[in-house]
CSV table of C-alpha atoms in Angstrom, one decimal:
chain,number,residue,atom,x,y,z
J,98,UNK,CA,-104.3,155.5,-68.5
J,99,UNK,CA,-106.8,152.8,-67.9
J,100,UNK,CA,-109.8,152.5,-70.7
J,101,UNK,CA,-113.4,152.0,-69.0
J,102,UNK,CA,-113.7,148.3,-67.3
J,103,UNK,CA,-109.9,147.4,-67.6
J,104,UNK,CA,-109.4,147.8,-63.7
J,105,UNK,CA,-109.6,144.4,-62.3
J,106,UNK,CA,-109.9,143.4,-58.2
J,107,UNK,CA,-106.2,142.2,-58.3
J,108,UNK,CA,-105.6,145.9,-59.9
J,109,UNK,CA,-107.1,147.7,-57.2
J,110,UNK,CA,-105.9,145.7,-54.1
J,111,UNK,CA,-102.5,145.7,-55.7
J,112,UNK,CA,-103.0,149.6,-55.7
J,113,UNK,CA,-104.6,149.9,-52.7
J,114,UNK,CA,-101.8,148.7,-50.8
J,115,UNK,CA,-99.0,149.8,-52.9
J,116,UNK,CA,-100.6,153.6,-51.9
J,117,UNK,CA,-100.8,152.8,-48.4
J,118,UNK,CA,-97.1,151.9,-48.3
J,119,UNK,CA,-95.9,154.7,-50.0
J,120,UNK,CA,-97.6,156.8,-48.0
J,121,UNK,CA,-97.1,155.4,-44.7
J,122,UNK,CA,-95.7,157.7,-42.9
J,123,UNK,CA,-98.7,159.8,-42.8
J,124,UNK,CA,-101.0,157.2,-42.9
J,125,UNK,CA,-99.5,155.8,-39.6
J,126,UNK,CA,-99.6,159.3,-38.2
J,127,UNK,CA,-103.0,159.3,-38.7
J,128,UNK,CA,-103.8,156.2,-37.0
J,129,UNK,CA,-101.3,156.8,-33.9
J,130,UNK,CA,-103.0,160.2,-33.2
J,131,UNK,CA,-107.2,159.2,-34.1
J,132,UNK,CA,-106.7,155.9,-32.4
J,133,UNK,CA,-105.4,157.9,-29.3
J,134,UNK,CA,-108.0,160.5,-29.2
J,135,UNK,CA,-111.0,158.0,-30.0
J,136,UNK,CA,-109.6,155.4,-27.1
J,137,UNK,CA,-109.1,158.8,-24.7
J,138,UNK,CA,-112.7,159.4,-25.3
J,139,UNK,CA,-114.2,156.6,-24.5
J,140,UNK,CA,-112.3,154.6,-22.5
J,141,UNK,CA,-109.8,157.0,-20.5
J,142,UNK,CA,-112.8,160.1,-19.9
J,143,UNK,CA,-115.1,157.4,-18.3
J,144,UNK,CA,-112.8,154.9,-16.3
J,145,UNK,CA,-110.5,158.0,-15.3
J,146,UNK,CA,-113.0,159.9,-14.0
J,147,UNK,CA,-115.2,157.3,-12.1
J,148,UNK,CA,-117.6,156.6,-14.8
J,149,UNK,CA,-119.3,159.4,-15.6
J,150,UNK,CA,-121.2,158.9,-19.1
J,151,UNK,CA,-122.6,162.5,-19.6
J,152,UNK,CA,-119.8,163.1,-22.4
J,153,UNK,CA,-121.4,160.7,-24.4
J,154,UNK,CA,-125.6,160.3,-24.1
J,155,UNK,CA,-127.6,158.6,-26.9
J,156,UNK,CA,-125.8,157.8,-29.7
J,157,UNK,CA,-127.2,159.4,-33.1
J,158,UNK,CA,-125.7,159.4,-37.1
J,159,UNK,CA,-123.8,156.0,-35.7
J,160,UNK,CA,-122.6,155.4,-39.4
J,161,UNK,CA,-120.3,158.7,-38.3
J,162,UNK,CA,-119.4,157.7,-35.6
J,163,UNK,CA,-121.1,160.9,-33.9
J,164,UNK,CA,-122.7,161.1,-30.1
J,165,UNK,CA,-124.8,163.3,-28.6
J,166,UNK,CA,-122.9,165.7,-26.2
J,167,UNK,CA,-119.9,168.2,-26.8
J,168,UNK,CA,-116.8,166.1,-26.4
J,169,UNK,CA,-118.1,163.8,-29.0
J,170,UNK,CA,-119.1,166.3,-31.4
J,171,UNK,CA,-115.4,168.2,-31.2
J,172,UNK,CA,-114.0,164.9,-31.5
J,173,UNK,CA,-116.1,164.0,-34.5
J,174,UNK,CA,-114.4,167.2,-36.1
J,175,UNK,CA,-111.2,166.5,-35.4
J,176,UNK,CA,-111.5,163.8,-37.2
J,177,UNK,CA,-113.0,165.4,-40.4
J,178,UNK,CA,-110.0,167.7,-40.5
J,179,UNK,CA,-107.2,164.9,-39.7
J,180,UNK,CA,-109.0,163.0,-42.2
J,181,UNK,CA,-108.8,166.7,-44.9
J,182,UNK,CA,-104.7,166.8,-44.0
J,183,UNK,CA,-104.2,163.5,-44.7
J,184,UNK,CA,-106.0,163.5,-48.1
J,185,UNK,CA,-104.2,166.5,-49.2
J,186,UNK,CA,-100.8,165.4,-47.5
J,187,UNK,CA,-101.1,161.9,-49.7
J,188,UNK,CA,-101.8,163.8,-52.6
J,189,UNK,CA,-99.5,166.1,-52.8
J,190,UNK,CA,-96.6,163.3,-51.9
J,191,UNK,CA,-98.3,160.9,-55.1
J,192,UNK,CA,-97.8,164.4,-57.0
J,193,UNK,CA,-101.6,164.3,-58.1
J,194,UNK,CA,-104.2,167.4,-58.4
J,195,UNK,CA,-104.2,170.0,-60.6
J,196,UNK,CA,-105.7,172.9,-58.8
J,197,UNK,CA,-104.9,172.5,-55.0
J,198,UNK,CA,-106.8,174.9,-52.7
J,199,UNK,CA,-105.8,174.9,-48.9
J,200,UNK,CA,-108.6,174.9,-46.1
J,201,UNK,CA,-111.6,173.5,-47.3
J,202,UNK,CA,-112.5,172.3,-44.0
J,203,UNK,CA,-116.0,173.1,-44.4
J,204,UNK,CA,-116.9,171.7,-48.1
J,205,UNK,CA,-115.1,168.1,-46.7
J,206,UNK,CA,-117.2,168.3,-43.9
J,207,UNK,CA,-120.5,169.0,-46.3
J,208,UNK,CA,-119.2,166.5,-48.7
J,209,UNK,CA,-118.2,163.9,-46.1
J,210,UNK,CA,-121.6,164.5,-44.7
J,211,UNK,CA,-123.7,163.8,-47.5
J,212,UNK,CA,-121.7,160.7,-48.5
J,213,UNK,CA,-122.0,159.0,-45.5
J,214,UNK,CA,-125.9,159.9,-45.6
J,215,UNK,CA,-126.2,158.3,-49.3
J,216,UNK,CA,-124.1,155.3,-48.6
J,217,UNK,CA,-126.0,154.9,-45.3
J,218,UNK,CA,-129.5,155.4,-46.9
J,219,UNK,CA,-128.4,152.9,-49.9
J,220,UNK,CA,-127.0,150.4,-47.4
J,221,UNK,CA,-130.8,149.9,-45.9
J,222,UNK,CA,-131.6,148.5,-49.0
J,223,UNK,CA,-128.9,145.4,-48.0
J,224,UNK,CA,-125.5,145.9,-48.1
J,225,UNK,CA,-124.6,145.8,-51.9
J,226,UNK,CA,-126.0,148.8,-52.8
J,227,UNK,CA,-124.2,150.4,-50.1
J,228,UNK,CA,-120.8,149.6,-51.3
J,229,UNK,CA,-122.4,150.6,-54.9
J,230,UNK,CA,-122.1,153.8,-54.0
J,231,UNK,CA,-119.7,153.9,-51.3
J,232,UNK,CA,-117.8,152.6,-54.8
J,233,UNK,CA,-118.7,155.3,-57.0
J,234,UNK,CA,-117.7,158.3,-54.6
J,235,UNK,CA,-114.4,157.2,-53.9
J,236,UNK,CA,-112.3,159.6,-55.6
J,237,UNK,CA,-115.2,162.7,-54.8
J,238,UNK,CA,-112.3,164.1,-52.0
J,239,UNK,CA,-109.5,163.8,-54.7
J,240,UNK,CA,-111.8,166.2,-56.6
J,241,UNK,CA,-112.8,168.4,-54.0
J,242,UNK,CA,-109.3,168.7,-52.5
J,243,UNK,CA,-106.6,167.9,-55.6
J,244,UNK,CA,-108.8,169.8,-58.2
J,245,UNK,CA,-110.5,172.6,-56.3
J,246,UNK,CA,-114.3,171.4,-57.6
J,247,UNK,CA,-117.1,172.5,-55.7
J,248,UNK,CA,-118.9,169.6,-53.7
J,249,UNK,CA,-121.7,168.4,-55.8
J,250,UNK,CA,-119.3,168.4,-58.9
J,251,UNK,CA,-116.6,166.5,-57.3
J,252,UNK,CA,-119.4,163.7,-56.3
J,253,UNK,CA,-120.6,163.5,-59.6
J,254,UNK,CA,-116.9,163.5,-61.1
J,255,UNK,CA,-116.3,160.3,-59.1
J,256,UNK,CA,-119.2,158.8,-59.9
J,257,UNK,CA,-118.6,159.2,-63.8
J,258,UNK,CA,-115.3,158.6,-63.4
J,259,UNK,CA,-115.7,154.9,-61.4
J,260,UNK,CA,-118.5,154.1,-64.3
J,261,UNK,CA,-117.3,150.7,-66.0
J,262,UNK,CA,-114.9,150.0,-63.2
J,263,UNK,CA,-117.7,149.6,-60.1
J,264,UNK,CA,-117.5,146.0,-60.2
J,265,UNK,CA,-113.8,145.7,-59.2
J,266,UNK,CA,-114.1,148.6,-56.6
J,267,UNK,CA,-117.0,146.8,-55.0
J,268,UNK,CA,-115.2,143.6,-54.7
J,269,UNK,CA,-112.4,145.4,-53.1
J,270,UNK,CA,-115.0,147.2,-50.4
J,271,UNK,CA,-116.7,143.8,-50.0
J,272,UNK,CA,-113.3,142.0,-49.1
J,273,UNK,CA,-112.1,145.4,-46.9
J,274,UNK,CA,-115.6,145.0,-44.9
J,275,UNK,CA,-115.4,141.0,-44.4
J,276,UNK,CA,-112.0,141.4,-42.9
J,277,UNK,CA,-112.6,144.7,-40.9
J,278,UNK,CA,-115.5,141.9,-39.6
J,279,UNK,CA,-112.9,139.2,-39.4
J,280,UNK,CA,-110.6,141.0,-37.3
J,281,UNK,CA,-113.1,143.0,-35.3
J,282,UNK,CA,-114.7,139.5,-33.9
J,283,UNK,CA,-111.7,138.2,-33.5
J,284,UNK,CA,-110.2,140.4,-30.9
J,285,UNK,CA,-110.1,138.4,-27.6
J,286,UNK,CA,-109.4,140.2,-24.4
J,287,UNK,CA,-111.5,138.1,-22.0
J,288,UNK,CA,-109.5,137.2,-18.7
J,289,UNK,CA,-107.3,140.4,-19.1
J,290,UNK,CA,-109.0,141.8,-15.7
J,291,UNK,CA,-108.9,145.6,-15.9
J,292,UNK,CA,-106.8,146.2,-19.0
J,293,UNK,CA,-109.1,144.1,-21.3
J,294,UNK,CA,-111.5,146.5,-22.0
J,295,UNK,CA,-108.4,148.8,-22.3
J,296,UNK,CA,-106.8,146.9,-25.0
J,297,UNK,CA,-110.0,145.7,-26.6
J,298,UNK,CA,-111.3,149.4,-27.2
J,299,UNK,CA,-107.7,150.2,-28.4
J,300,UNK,CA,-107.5,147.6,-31.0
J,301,UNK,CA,-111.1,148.4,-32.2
J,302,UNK,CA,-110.0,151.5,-33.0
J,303,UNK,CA,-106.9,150.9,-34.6
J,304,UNK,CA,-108.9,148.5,-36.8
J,305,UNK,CA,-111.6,151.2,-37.4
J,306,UNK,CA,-108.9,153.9,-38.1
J,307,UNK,CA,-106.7,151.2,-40.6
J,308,UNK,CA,-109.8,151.1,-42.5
J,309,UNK,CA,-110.5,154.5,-42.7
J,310,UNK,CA,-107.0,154.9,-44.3
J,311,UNK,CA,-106.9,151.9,-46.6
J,312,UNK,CA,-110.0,153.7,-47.8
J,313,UNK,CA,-108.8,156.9,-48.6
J,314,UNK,CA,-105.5,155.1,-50.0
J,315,UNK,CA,-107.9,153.1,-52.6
J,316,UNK,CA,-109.2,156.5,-53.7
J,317,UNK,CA,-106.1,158.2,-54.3
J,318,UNK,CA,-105.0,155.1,-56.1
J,319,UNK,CA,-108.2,155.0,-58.6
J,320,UNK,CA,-107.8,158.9,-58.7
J,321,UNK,CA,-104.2,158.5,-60.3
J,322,UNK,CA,-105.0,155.4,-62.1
J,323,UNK,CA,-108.6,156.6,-63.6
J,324,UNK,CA,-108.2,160.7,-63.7
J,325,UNK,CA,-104.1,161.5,-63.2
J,326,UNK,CA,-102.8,159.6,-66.6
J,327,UNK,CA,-105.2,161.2,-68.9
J,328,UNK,CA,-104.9,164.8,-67.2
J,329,UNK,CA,-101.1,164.3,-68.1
J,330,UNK,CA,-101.7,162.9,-71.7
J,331,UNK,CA,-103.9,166.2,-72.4
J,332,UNK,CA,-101.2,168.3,-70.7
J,333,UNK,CA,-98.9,167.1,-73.3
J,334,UNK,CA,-101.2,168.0,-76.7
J,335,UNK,CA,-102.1,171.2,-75.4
């Protein structure tokens, strides 16, 4: 097990990735089917049916990527649960969790809810604080879903858990976020005619949606690096 402040930035990109590869199967499932629905959505439901925007109207909670309007809504959903199976399918493959309860759609949903209102309420106060935070709750779905704990608990067992190792974590988010900028900006689809804005929405997704699971592969990483090793070490004394 890793002692308090021993994780270092090369530690958790290391781990980051190493996760994602593992785990890639389900991780590319994820992105295959999200980046489908999300480029259906927006691209296919208005150009397919003569450009009719009422699915959408004004955009609100942004930060969740959630629109007025019922399409968007379901969609928003789906995405919460895809996002619930792919946490549990990645921890059960990693063999981590002690107390695995199935269908807890609804406390992801409150949990997912109220961290993306914190991060996005400590992000107004410039970007650092943001990923602060963002830091801190990484391994609260771990919790939630590999240990059963009730929502409020599993935030504040991340956040205990991540204390001495923020630094690290922050540096990872901060190098994640500059090239999720990098590569969004760089997508060039100008001259493609008809099929540009096709292939740029698809690619903004699929960079959105890599993200999202390099994210939740970080968190399972710190959760086996920070909370698994010691679980097992008091396992053995008992």
């Amino acid at each position: 097990m890793m002692q308090d402040g021993e994780l270092t930035f090369g530690n958790v990109v290391e781990g980051t990735f190493s996760t994602f590869a593992r785990n890639a199967q389900p991780f590319g499932l994820y992105v295959a089917i999200v980046t489908f629905l999300g480029v259906a959505v927006e691209w296919g439901l208005p150009n397919l049916t003569g450009g009719i925007t009422s699915f959408y109207g004004e955009e609100i909670l942004t930060s969740l990527g959630l629109s007025v309007g019922i399409i968007g809504i379901v969609l928003f959903l789906a995405f919460i649960i895809a996002q619930y199976v792919l946490w549990q399918a990645v921890l059960r493959q990693e063999r981590l969790g002690t107390n695995f309860a199935d269908g807890r759609y609804l406390a992801f949903f409150g949990q997912s809810l109220l961290a993306s209102l914190g991060i996005g309420f400590a992000t107004v106060f410039l970007i650092i604080p943001g990923l602060i935070v963002a830091a801190r709750w990484s391994m609260a779905p771990a919790f939630l879903i590999g240990n059963n704990d009730g929502v409020i608990d599993a935030l504040g067992e991340s956040w205990d858990t991540v204390s001495g190792n923020t630094t690290p974590i922050v540096l990872a988010l901060l190098a994640g976020f500059v090239g999720t900028w990098l590569l969004s900006t760089g997508l060039v689809t100008s001259g493609l005619g008809y099929f540009g804005s096709l292939i740029s929405t698809t690619m903004e997704h699929v960079v959105s949606n890599l993200s999202t699971v390099l994210m939740i592969a970080m968190g399972v990483y710190l959760f086996k690096a920070l909370v698994s090793s010691s679980e097992q070490i008091s396992e053995v004394f008992e």
